[in-house]
Amino acid sequence: LKEYKHKHTLSTLEIEKIIDERERFGKIQYLVKWKGFPFDSCTWENEESVNEKVSHDMMFSYTQKKKNMKLN
């Protein structure tokens, strides 16, 4: 994936799934599973970049999953 990201812009990659999130230097980052790449190619991406690439439904699904995990 690193080689692919060097040759192509982030805009050519498609996010399959948001796996996790963290705060880094005061900013939110999401752990992203890229479509067509294995899980060991997941990368941490800035919130702004992810928000530009994901649908409302995907983000809603992730936040609901996170919310349900906190309740259990």
PDB file of N, CA, C and O in Angstrom:
ATOM      1  N   LEU A   1       0.832  -1.200   0.000  1.00  0.00           N
ATOM      2  CA  LEU A   1       0.000   0.000   0.000  1.00  0.00           C
ATOM      3  C   LEU A   1       0.871   1.256   0.000  1.00  0.00           C
ATOM      4  O   LEU A   1       0.550   2.217  -0.667  1.00  0.00           O
ATOM      5  N   LYS A   2       1.975   1.249   0.741  1.00  0.00           N
ATOM      6  CA  LYS A   2       2.836   2.438   0.792  1.00  0.00           C
ATOM      7  C   LYS A   2       3.335   2.808  -0.596  1.00  0.00           C
ATOM      8  O   LYS A   2       3.336   3.965  -0.971  1.00  0.00           O
ATOM      9  N   GLU A   3       3.762   1.791  -1.362  1.00  0.00           N
ATOM     10  CA  GLU A   3       4.225   2.059  -2.718  1.00  0.00           C
ATOM     11  C   GLU A   3       3.083   2.599  -3.573  1.00  0.00           C
ATOM     12  O   GLU A   3       3.258   3.502  -4.368  1.00  0.00           O
ATOM     13  N   TYR A   4       1.896   2.041  -3.404  1.00  0.00           N
ATOM     14  CA  TYR A   4       0.729   2.490  -4.162  1.00  0.00           C
ATOM     15  C   TYR A   4       0.404   3.941  -3.830  1.00  0.00           C
ATOM     16  O   TYR A   4       0.149   4.743  -4.712  1.00  0.00           O
ATOM     17  N   LYS A   5       0.457   4.273  -2.535  1.00  0.00           N
ATOM     18  CA  LYS A   5       0.140   5.641  -2.116  1.00  0.00           C
ATOM     19  C   LYS A   5       1.163   6.636  -2.650  1.00  0.00           C
ATOM     20  O   LYS A   5       0.838   7.779  -2.896  1.00  0.00           O
ATOM     21  N   HIS A   6       2.398   6.194  -2.836  1.00  0.00           N
ATOM     22  CA  HIS A   6       3.413   7.094  -3.397  1.00  0.00           C
ATOM     23  C   HIS A   6       3.145   7.368  -4.872  1.00  0.00           C
ATOM     24  O   HIS A   6       3.398   8.458  -5.364  1.00  0.00           O
ATOM     25  N   LYS A   7       2.630   6.369  -5.600  1.00  0.00           N
ATOM     26  CA  LYS A   7       2.396   6.512  -7.033  1.00  0.00           C
ATOM     27  C   LYS A   7       1.054   7.153  -7.357  1.00  0.00           C
ATOM     28  O   LYS A   7       0.860   7.705  -8.422  1.00  0.00           O
ATOM     29  N   HIS A   8       0.104   7.040  -6.467  1.00  0.00           N
ATOM     30  CA  HIS A   8      -1.252   7.534  -6.700  1.00  0.00           C
ATOM     31  C   HIS A   8      -1.639   8.498  -5.584  1.00  0.00           C
ATOM     32  O   HIS A   8      -1.082   8.452  -4.497  1.00  0.00           O
ATOM     33  N   THR A   9      -2.598   9.302  -5.847  1.00  0.00           N
ATOM     34  CA  THR A   9      -3.092  10.183  -4.796  1.00  0.00           C
ATOM     35  C   THR A   9      -4.078   9.422  -3.937  1.00  0.00           C
ATOM     36  O   THR A   9      -4.628   8.407  -4.346  1.00  0.00           O
ATOM     37  N   LEU A  10      -4.300   9.916  -2.752  1.00  0.00           N
ATOM     38  CA  LEU A  10      -5.263   9.299  -1.838  1.00  0.00           C
ATOM     39  C   LEU A  10      -6.646   9.232  -2.472  1.00  0.00           C
ATOM     40  O   LEU A  10      -7.421   8.332  -2.192  1.00  0.00           O
ATOM     41  N   SER A  11      -6.942  10.136  -3.371  1.00  0.00           N
ATOM     42  CA  SER A  11      -8.274  10.187  -3.977  1.00  0.00           C
ATOM     43  C   SER A  11      -8.575   8.966  -4.837  1.00  0.00           C
ATOM     44  O   SER A  11      -9.722   8.679  -5.117  1.00  0.00           O
ATOM     45  N   THR A  12      -7.554   8.222  -5.276  1.00  0.00           N
ATOM     46  CA  THR A  12      -7.802   7.036  -6.099  1.00  0.00           C
ATOM     47  C   THR A  12      -8.081   5.797  -5.262  1.00  0.00           C
ATOM     48  O   THR A  12      -8.515   4.790  -5.796  1.00  0.00           O
ATOM     49  N   LEU A  13      -7.840   5.862  -3.956  1.00  0.00           N
ATOM     50  CA  LEU A  13      -8.100   4.735  -3.074  1.00  0.00           C
ATOM     51  C   LEU A  13      -9.511   4.822  -2.520  1.00  0.00           C
ATOM     52  O   LEU A  13     -10.031   5.909  -2.279  1.00  0.00           O
ATOM     53  N   GLU A  14     -10.116   3.654  -2.280  1.00  0.00           N
ATOM     54  CA  GLU A  14     -11.475   3.617  -1.743  1.00  0.00           C
ATOM     55  C   GLU A  14     -11.447   2.990  -0.354  1.00  0.00           C
ATOM     56  O   GLU A  14     -10.843   1.943  -0.144  1.00  0.00           O
ATOM     57  N   ILE A  15     -12.103   3.657   0.597  1.00  0.00           N
ATOM     58  CA  ILE A  15     -12.180   3.135   1.956  1.00  0.00           C
ATOM     59  C   ILE A  15     -13.255   2.055   2.001  1.00  0.00           C
ATOM     60  O   ILE A  15     -14.388   2.275   1.583  1.00  0.00           O
ATOM     61  N   GLU A  16     -12.870   0.890   2.517  1.00  0.00           N
ATOM     62  CA  GLU A  16     -13.819  -0.205   2.686  1.00  0.00           C
ATOM     63  C   GLU A  16     -14.498  -0.129   4.048  1.00  0.00           C
ATOM     64  O   GLU A  16     -15.685  -0.386   4.177  1.00  0.00           O
ATOM     65  N   LYS A  17     -13.708   0.263   5.066  1.00  0.00           N
ATOM     66  CA  LYS A  17     -14.225   0.205   6.428  1.00  0.00           C
ATOM     67  C   LYS A  17     -13.375   1.073   7.344  1.00  0.00           C
ATOM     68  O   LYS A  17     -12.169   1.196   7.162  1.00  0.00           O
ATOM     69  N   ILE A  18     -14.017   1.668   8.342  1.00  0.00           N
ATOM     70  CA  ILE A  18     -13.310   2.362   9.417  1.00  0.00           C
ATOM     71  C   ILE A  18     -13.239   1.378  10.580  1.00  0.00           C
ATOM     72  O   ILE A  18     -14.258   0.849  11.017  1.00  0.00           O
ATOM     73  N   ILE A  19     -12.035   1.144  11.076  1.00  0.00           N
ATOM     74  CA  ILE A  19     -11.829   0.125  12.092  1.00  0.00           C
ATOM     75  C   ILE A  19     -11.723   0.700  13.498  1.00  0.00           C
ATOM     76  O   ILE A  19     -12.239   0.136  14.450  1.00  0.00           O
ATOM     77  N   ASP A  20     -11.044   1.830  13.629  1.00  0.00           N
ATOM     78  CA  ASP A  20     -10.795   2.399  14.955  1.00  0.00           C
ATOM     79  C   ASP A  20     -10.509   3.884  14.808  1.00  0.00           C
ATOM     80  O   ASP A  20     -10.413   4.399  13.701  1.00  0.00           O
ATOM     81  N   GLU A  21     -10.380   4.549  15.931  1.00  0.00           N
ATOM     82  CA  GLU A  21      -9.983   5.956  15.916  1.00  0.00           C
ATOM     83  C   GLU A  21      -9.071   6.233  17.097  1.00  0.00           C
ATOM     84  O   GLU A  21      -9.049   5.483  18.067  1.00  0.00           O
ATOM     85  N   ARG A  22      -8.311   7.311  16.972  1.00  0.00           N
ATOM     86  CA  ARG A  22      -7.420   7.748  18.049  1.00  0.00           C
ATOM     87  C   ARG A  22      -7.239   9.253  17.927  1.00  0.00           C
ATOM     88  O   ARG A  22      -7.531   9.858  16.902  1.00  0.00           O
ATOM     89  N   GLU A  23      -6.736   9.833  19.026  1.00  0.00           N
ATOM     90  CA  GLU A  23      -6.372  11.243  18.984  1.00  0.00           C
ATOM     91  C   GLU A  23      -4.850  11.322  18.958  1.00  0.00           C
ATOM     92  O   GLU A  23      -4.169  10.683  19.759  1.00  0.00           O
ATOM     93  N   ARG A  24      -4.340  12.085  18.027  1.00  0.00           N
ATOM     94  CA  ARG A  24      -2.896  12.234  17.854  1.00  0.00           C
ATOM     95  C   ARG A  24      -2.584  13.712  17.677  1.00  0.00           C
ATOM     96  O   ARG A  24      -3.083  14.338  16.752  1.00  0.00           O
ATOM     97  N   PHE A  25      -1.815  14.261  18.587  1.00  0.00           N
ATOM     98  CA  PHE A  25      -1.442  15.685  18.539  1.00  0.00           C
ATOM     99  C   PHE A  25      -2.676  16.590  18.471  1.00  0.00           C
ATOM    100  O   PHE A  25      -2.701  17.567  17.737  1.00  0.00           O
ATOM    101  N   GLY A  26      -3.715  16.201  19.222  1.00  0.00           N
ATOM    102  CA  GLY A  26      -4.928  17.002  19.292  1.00  0.00           C
ATOM    103  C   GLY A  26      -5.868  16.855  18.105  1.00  0.00           C
ATOM    104  O   GLY A  26      -6.851  17.578  18.004  1.00  0.00           O
ATOM    105  N   LYS A  27      -5.589  15.916  17.216  1.00  0.00           N
ATOM    106  CA  LYS A  27      -6.435  15.702  16.040  1.00  0.00           C
ATOM    107  C   LYS A  27      -6.891  14.249  15.990  1.00  0.00           C
ATOM    108  O   LYS A  27      -6.170  13.343  16.400  1.00  0.00           O
ATOM    109  N   ILE A  28      -8.097  14.040  15.486  1.00  0.00           N
ATOM    110  CA  ILE A  28      -8.658  12.701  15.342  1.00  0.00           C
ATOM    111  C   ILE A  28      -8.086  12.028  14.099  1.00  0.00           C
ATOM    112  O   ILE A  28      -7.981  12.653  13.041  1.00  0.00           O
ATOM    113  N   GLN A  29      -7.729  10.760  14.250  1.00  0.00           N
ATOM    114  CA  GLN A  29      -7.311   9.929  13.124  1.00  0.00           C
ATOM    115  C   GLN A  29      -8.133   8.651  13.150  1.00  0.00           C
ATOM    116  O   GLN A  29      -8.510   8.161  14.220  1.00  0.00           O
ATOM    117  N   TYR A  30      -8.404   8.122  11.962  1.00  0.00           N
ATOM    118  CA  TYR A  30      -9.148   6.872  11.840  1.00  0.00           C
ATOM    119  C   TYR A  30      -8.244   5.807  11.244  1.00  0.00           C
ATOM    120  O   TYR A  30      -7.469   6.085  10.324  1.00  0.00           O
ATOM    121  N   LEU A  31      -8.376   4.582  11.760  1.00  0.00           N
ATOM    122  CA  LEU A  31      -7.693   3.442  11.167  1.00  0.00           C
ATOM    123  C   LEU A  31      -8.580   2.931  10.045  1.00  0.00           C
ATOM    124  O   LEU A  31      -9.725   2.552  10.264  1.00  0.00           O
ATOM    125  N   VAL A  32      -8.056   2.976   8.830  1.00  0.00           N
ATOM    126  CA  VAL A  32      -8.841   2.727   7.625  1.00  0.00           C
ATOM    127  C   VAL A  32      -8.421   1.415   6.964  1.00  0.00           C
ATOM    128  O   VAL A  32      -7.231   1.151   6.788  1.00  0.00           O
ATOM    129  N   LYS A  33      -9.415   0.599   6.610  1.00  0.00           N
ATOM    130  CA  LYS A  33      -9.206  -0.597   5.791  1.00  0.00           C
ATOM    131  C   LYS A  33      -9.494  -0.190   4.363  1.00  0.00           C
ATOM    132  O   LYS A  33     -10.579   0.294   4.039  1.00  0.00           O
ATOM    133  N   TRP A  34      -8.488  -0.333   3.485  1.00  0.00           N
ATOM    134  CA  TRP A  34      -8.614   0.071   2.086  1.00  0.00           C
ATOM    135  C   TRP A  34      -9.182  -1.071   1.247  1.00  0.00           C
ATOM    136  O   TRP A  34      -8.761  -2.216   1.394  1.00  0.00           O
ATOM    137  N   LYS A  35     -10.114  -0.756   0.377  1.00  0.00           N
ATOM    138  CA  LYS A  35     -10.717  -1.746  -0.495  1.00  0.00           C
ATOM    139  C   LYS A  35      -9.660  -2.318  -1.447  1.00  0.00           C
ATOM    140  O   LYS A  35      -8.905  -1.582  -2.066  1.00  0.00           O
ATOM    141  N   GLY A  36      -9.625  -3.666  -1.505  1.00  0.00           N
ATOM    142  CA  GLY A  36      -8.684  -4.340  -2.380  1.00  0.00           C
ATOM    143  C   GLY A  36      -7.326  -4.610  -1.757  1.00  0.00           C
ATOM    144  O   GLY A  36      -6.450  -5.185  -2.394  1.00  0.00           O
ATOM    145  N   PHE A  37      -7.131  -4.195  -0.495  1.00  0.00           N
ATOM    146  CA  PHE A  37      -5.867  -4.412   0.200  1.00  0.00           C
ATOM    147  C   PHE A  37      -6.126  -5.217   1.467  1.00  0.00           C
ATOM    148  O   PHE A  37      -7.183  -5.089   2.086  1.00  0.00           O
ATOM    149  N   PRO A  38      -5.167  -6.039   1.910  1.00  0.00           N
ATOM    150  CA  PRO A  38      -5.346  -6.839   3.127  1.00  0.00           C
ATOM    151  C   PRO A  38      -5.332  -5.970   4.389  1.00  0.00           C
ATOM    152  O   PRO A  38      -4.912  -4.815   4.356  1.00  0.00           O
ATOM    153  N   PHE A  39      -5.769  -6.567   5.509  1.00  0.00           N
ATOM    154  CA  PHE A  39      -5.837  -5.827   6.766  1.00  0.00           C
ATOM    155  C   PHE A  39      -4.472  -5.318   7.224  1.00  0.00           C
ATOM    156  O   PHE A  39      -4.388  -4.290   7.891  1.00  0.00           O
ATOM    157  N   ASP A  40      -3.402  -5.993   6.863  1.00  0.00           N
ATOM    158  CA  ASP A  40      -2.092  -5.502   7.293  1.00  0.00           C
ATOM    159  C   ASP A  40      -1.667  -4.249   6.528  1.00  0.00           C
ATOM    160  O   ASP A  40      -0.623  -3.668   6.801  1.00  0.00           O
ATOM    161  N   SER A  41      -2.499  -3.808   5.605  1.00  0.00           N
ATOM    162  CA  SER A  41      -2.249  -2.561   4.873  1.00  0.00           C
ATOM    163  C   SER A  41      -3.092  -1.400   5.396  1.00  0.00           C
ATOM    164  O   SER A  41      -3.096  -0.319   4.802  1.00  0.00           O
ATOM    165  N   CYS A  42      -3.803  -1.610   6.502  1.00  0.00           N
ATOM    166  CA  CYS A  42      -4.601  -0.534   7.095  1.00  0.00           C
ATOM    167  C   CYS A  42      -3.677   0.601   7.529  1.00  0.00           C
ATOM    168  O   CYS A  42      -2.547   0.365   7.948  1.00  0.00           O
ATOM    169  N   THR A  43      -4.169   1.825   7.418  1.00  0.00           N
ATOM    170  CA  THR A  43      -3.364   2.991   7.790  1.00  0.00           C
ATOM    171  C   THR A  43      -4.195   3.966   8.624  1.00  0.00           C
ATOM    172  O   THR A  43      -5.421   3.995   8.523  1.00  0.00           O
ATOM    173  N   TRP A  44      -3.493   4.750   9.425  1.00  0.00           N
ATOM    174  CA  TRP A  44      -4.124   5.826  10.177  1.00  0.00           C
ATOM    175  C   TRP A  44      -4.196   7.048   9.265  1.00  0.00           C
ATOM    176  O   TRP A  44      -3.193   7.456   8.696  1.00  0.00           O
ATOM    177  N   GLU A  45      -5.386   7.609   9.143  1.00  0.00           N
ATOM    178  CA  GLU A  45      -5.600   8.768   8.274  1.00  0.00           C
ATOM    179  C   GLU A  45      -6.282   9.880   9.051  1.00  0.00           C
ATOM    180  O   GLU A  45      -7.098   9.629   9.940  1.00  0.00           O
ATOM    181  N   ASN A  46      -5.970  11.120   8.714  1.00  0.00           N
ATOM    182  CA  ASN A  46      -6.575  12.277   9.378  1.00  0.00           C
ATOM    183  C   ASN A  46      -8.080  12.329   9.132  1.00  0.00           C
ATOM    184  O   ASN A  46      -8.564  11.933   8.070  1.00  0.00           O
ATOM    185  N   GLU A  47      -8.776  12.848  10.124  1.00  0.00           N
ATOM    186  CA  GLU A  47     -10.236  12.952  10.073  1.00  0.00           C
ATOM    187  C   GLU A  47     -10.719  13.661   8.811  1.00  0.00           C
ATOM    188  O   GLU A  47     -11.673  13.222   8.176  1.00  0.00           O
ATOM    189  N   GLU A  48     -10.050  14.738   8.439  1.00  0.00           N
ATOM    190  CA  GLU A  48     -10.484  15.509   7.270  1.00  0.00           C
ATOM    191  C   GLU A  48     -10.416  14.664   5.999  1.00  0.00           C
ATOM    192  O   GLU A  48     -11.331  14.702   5.170  1.00  0.00           O
ATOM    193  N   SER A  49      -9.358  13.909   5.831  1.00  0.00           N
ATOM    194  CA  SER A  49      -9.200  13.057   4.649  1.00  0.00           C
ATOM    195  C   SER A  49     -10.266  11.971   4.607  1.00  0.00           C
ATOM    196  O   SER A  49     -10.825  11.680   3.554  1.00  0.00           O
ATOM    197  N   VAL A  50     -10.545  11.384   5.760  1.00  0.00           N
ATOM    198  CA  VAL A  50     -11.549  10.315   5.823  1.00  0.00           C
ATOM    199  C   VAL A  50     -12.938  10.875   5.542  1.00  0.00           C
ATOM    200  O   VAL A  50     -13.698  10.287   4.770  1.00  0.00           O
ATOM    201  N   ASN A  51     -13.252  12.015   6.132  1.00  0.00           N
ATOM    202  CA  ASN A  51     -14.578  12.605   5.928  1.00  0.00           C
ATOM    203  C   ASN A  51     -14.852  12.925   4.464  1.00  0.00           C
ATOM    204  O   ASN A  51     -15.995  12.875   4.019  1.00  0.00           O
ATOM    205  N   GLU A  52     -13.804  13.240   3.702  1.00  0.00           N
ATOM    206  CA  GLU A  52     -13.957  13.531   2.279  1.00  0.00           C
ATOM    207  C   GLU A  52     -14.246  12.270   1.463  1.00  0.00           C
ATOM    208  O   GLU A  52     -14.788  12.350   0.374  1.00  0.00           O
ATOM    209  N   LYS A  53     -13.860  11.096   1.988  1.00  0.00           N
ATOM    210  CA  LYS A  53     -13.921   9.863   1.212  1.00  0.00           C
ATOM    211  C   LYS A  53     -15.051   8.915   1.597  1.00  0.00           C
ATOM    212  O   LYS A  53     -15.372   8.009   0.838  1.00  0.00           O
ATOM    213  N   VAL A  54     -15.622   9.057   2.781  1.00  0.00           N
ATOM    214  CA  VAL A  54     -16.634   8.090   3.224  1.00  0.00           C
ATOM    215  C   VAL A  54     -18.041   8.655   3.105  1.00  0.00           C
ATOM    216  O   VAL A  54     -18.255   9.864   3.190  1.00  0.00           O
ATOM    217  N   SER A  55     -18.973   7.743   2.953  1.00  0.00           N
ATOM    218  CA  SER A  55     -20.375   8.141   2.909  1.00  0.00           C
ATOM    219  C   SER A  55     -20.874   8.389   4.327  1.00  0.00           C
ATOM    220  O   SER A  55     -20.283   7.929   5.311  1.00  0.00           O
ATOM    221  N   HIS A  56     -21.976   9.082   4.408  1.00  0.00           N
ATOM    222  CA  HIS A  56     -22.622   9.315   5.701  1.00  0.00           C
ATOM    223  C   HIS A  56     -22.977   7.974   6.340  1.00  0.00           C
ATOM    224  O   HIS A  56     -22.808   7.792   7.541  1.00  0.00           O
ATOM    225  N   ASP A  57     -23.452   7.022   5.539  1.00  0.00           N
ATOM    226  CA  ASP A  57     -23.844   5.706   6.053  1.00  0.00           C
ATOM    227  C   ASP A  57     -22.671   4.956   6.676  1.00  0.00           C
ATOM    228  O   ASP A  57     -22.808   4.317   7.709  1.00  0.00           O
ATOM    229  N   MET A  58     -21.501   5.034   6.033  1.00  0.00           N
ATOM    230  CA  MET A  58     -20.324   4.343   6.569  1.00  0.00           C
ATOM    231  C   MET A  58     -19.916   4.955   7.903  1.00  0.00           C
ATOM    232  O   MET A  58     -19.607   4.239   8.850  1.00  0.00           O
ATOM    233  N   MET A  59     -19.906   6.272   7.998  1.00  0.00           N
ATOM    234  CA  MET A  59     -19.528   6.927   9.243  1.00  0.00           C
ATOM    235  C   MET A  59     -20.564   6.635  10.329  1.00  0.00           C
ATOM    236  O   MET A  59     -20.213   6.360  11.476  1.00  0.00           O
ATOM    237  N   PHE A  60     -21.848   6.645   9.973  1.00  0.00           N
ATOM    238  CA  PHE A  60     -22.907   6.337  10.929  1.00  0.00           C
ATOM    239  C   PHE A  60     -22.747   4.909  11.447  1.00  0.00           C
ATOM    240  O   PHE A  60     -22.862   4.655  12.644  1.00  0.00           O
ATOM    241  N   SER A  61     -22.479   3.975  10.554  1.00  0.00           N
ATOM    242  CA  SER A  61     -22.284   2.573  10.927  1.00  0.00           C
ATOM    243  C   SER A  61     -21.125   2.430  11.905  1.00  0.00           C
ATOM    244  O   SER A  61     -21.220   1.714  12.904  1.00  0.00           O
ATOM    245  N   TYR A  62     -20.020   3.123  11.642  1.00  0.00           N
ATOM    246  CA  TYR A  62     -18.863   3.069  12.532  1.00  0.00           C
ATOM    247  C   TYR A  62     -19.213   3.649  13.905  1.00  0.00           C
ATOM    248  O   TYR A  62     -18.899   3.046  14.927  1.00  0.00           O
ATOM    249  N   THR A  63     -19.856   4.798  13.945  1.00  0.00           N
ATOM    250  CA  THR A  63     -20.169   5.423  15.238  1.00  0.00           C
ATOM    251  C   THR A  63     -21.167   4.580  16.031  1.00  0.00           C
ATOM    252  O   THR A  63     -21.066   4.495  17.253  1.00  0.00           O
ATOM    253  N   GLN A  64     -22.115   3.931  15.355  1.00  0.00           N
ATOM    254  CA  GLN A  64     -23.071   3.049  16.039  1.00  0.00           C
ATOM    255  C   GLN A  64     -22.350   1.843  16.619  1.00  0.00           C
ATOM    256  O   GLN A  64     -22.623   1.444  17.753  1.00  0.00           O
ATOM    257  N   LYS A  65     -21.426   1.248  15.867  1.00  0.00           N
ATOM    258  CA  LYS A  65     -20.656   0.102  16.344  1.00  0.00           C
ATOM    259  C   LYS A  65     -19.843   0.491  17.561  1.00  0.00           C
ATOM    260  O   LYS A  65     -19.817  -0.225  18.565  1.00  0.00           O
ATOM    261  N   LYS A  66     -19.212   1.642  17.505  1.00  0.00           N
ATOM    262  CA  LYS A  66     -18.412   2.145  18.626  1.00  0.00           C
ATOM    263  C   LYS A  66     -19.294   2.384  19.855  1.00  0.00           C
ATOM    264  O   LYS A  66     -18.929   2.015  20.981  1.00  0.00           O
ATOM    265  N   LYS A  67     -20.445   2.964  19.633  1.00  0.00           N
ATOM    266  CA  LYS A  67     -21.383   3.238  20.719  1.00  0.00           C
ATOM    267  C   LYS A  67     -21.865   1.931  21.365  1.00  0.00           C
ATOM    268  O   LYS A  67     -21.907   1.822  22.589  1.00  0.00           O
ATOM    269  N   ASN A  68     -22.183   0.930  20.555  1.00  0.00           N
ATOM    270  CA  ASN A  68     -22.641  -0.359  21.072  1.00  0.00           C
ATOM    271  C   ASN A  68     -21.550  -1.062  21.866  1.00  0.00           C
ATOM    272  O   ASN A  68     -21.836  -1.740  22.851  1.00  0.00           O
ATOM    273  N   MET A  69     -20.306  -0.924  21.445  1.00  0.00           N
ATOM    274  CA  MET A  69     -19.194  -1.545  22.164  1.00  0.00           C
ATOM    275  C   MET A  69     -19.024  -0.925  23.545  1.00  0.00           C
ATOM    276  O   MET A  69     -18.696  -1.616  24.497  1.00  0.00           O
ATOM    277  N   LYS A  70     -19.265   0.370  23.659  1.00  0.00           N
ATOM    278  CA  LYS A  70     -19.145   1.046  24.962  1.00  0.00           C
ATOM    279  C   LYS A  70     -20.253   0.615  25.911  1.00  0.00           C
ATOM    280  O   LYS A  70     -20.059   0.573  27.114  1.00  0.00           O
ATOM    281  N   LEU A  71     -21.421   0.280  25.371  1.00  0.00           N
ATOM    282  CA  LEU A  71     -22.553  -0.127  26.193  1.00  0.00           C
ATOM    283  C   LEU A  71     -22.397  -1.546  26.729  1.00  0.00           C
ATOM    284  O   LEU A  71     -22.945  -1.877  27.760  1.00  0.00           O
ATOM    285  N   ASN A  72     -21.666  -2.368  26.022  1.00  0.00           N
ATOM    286  CA  ASN A  72     -21.509  -3.777  26.433  1.00  0.00           C
ATOM    287  C   ASN A  72     -20.330  -4.004  27.329  1.00  0.00           C
ATOM    288  O   ASN A  72     -19.473  -3.425  27.607  1.00  0.00           O
TER     289      ASN A  72
END
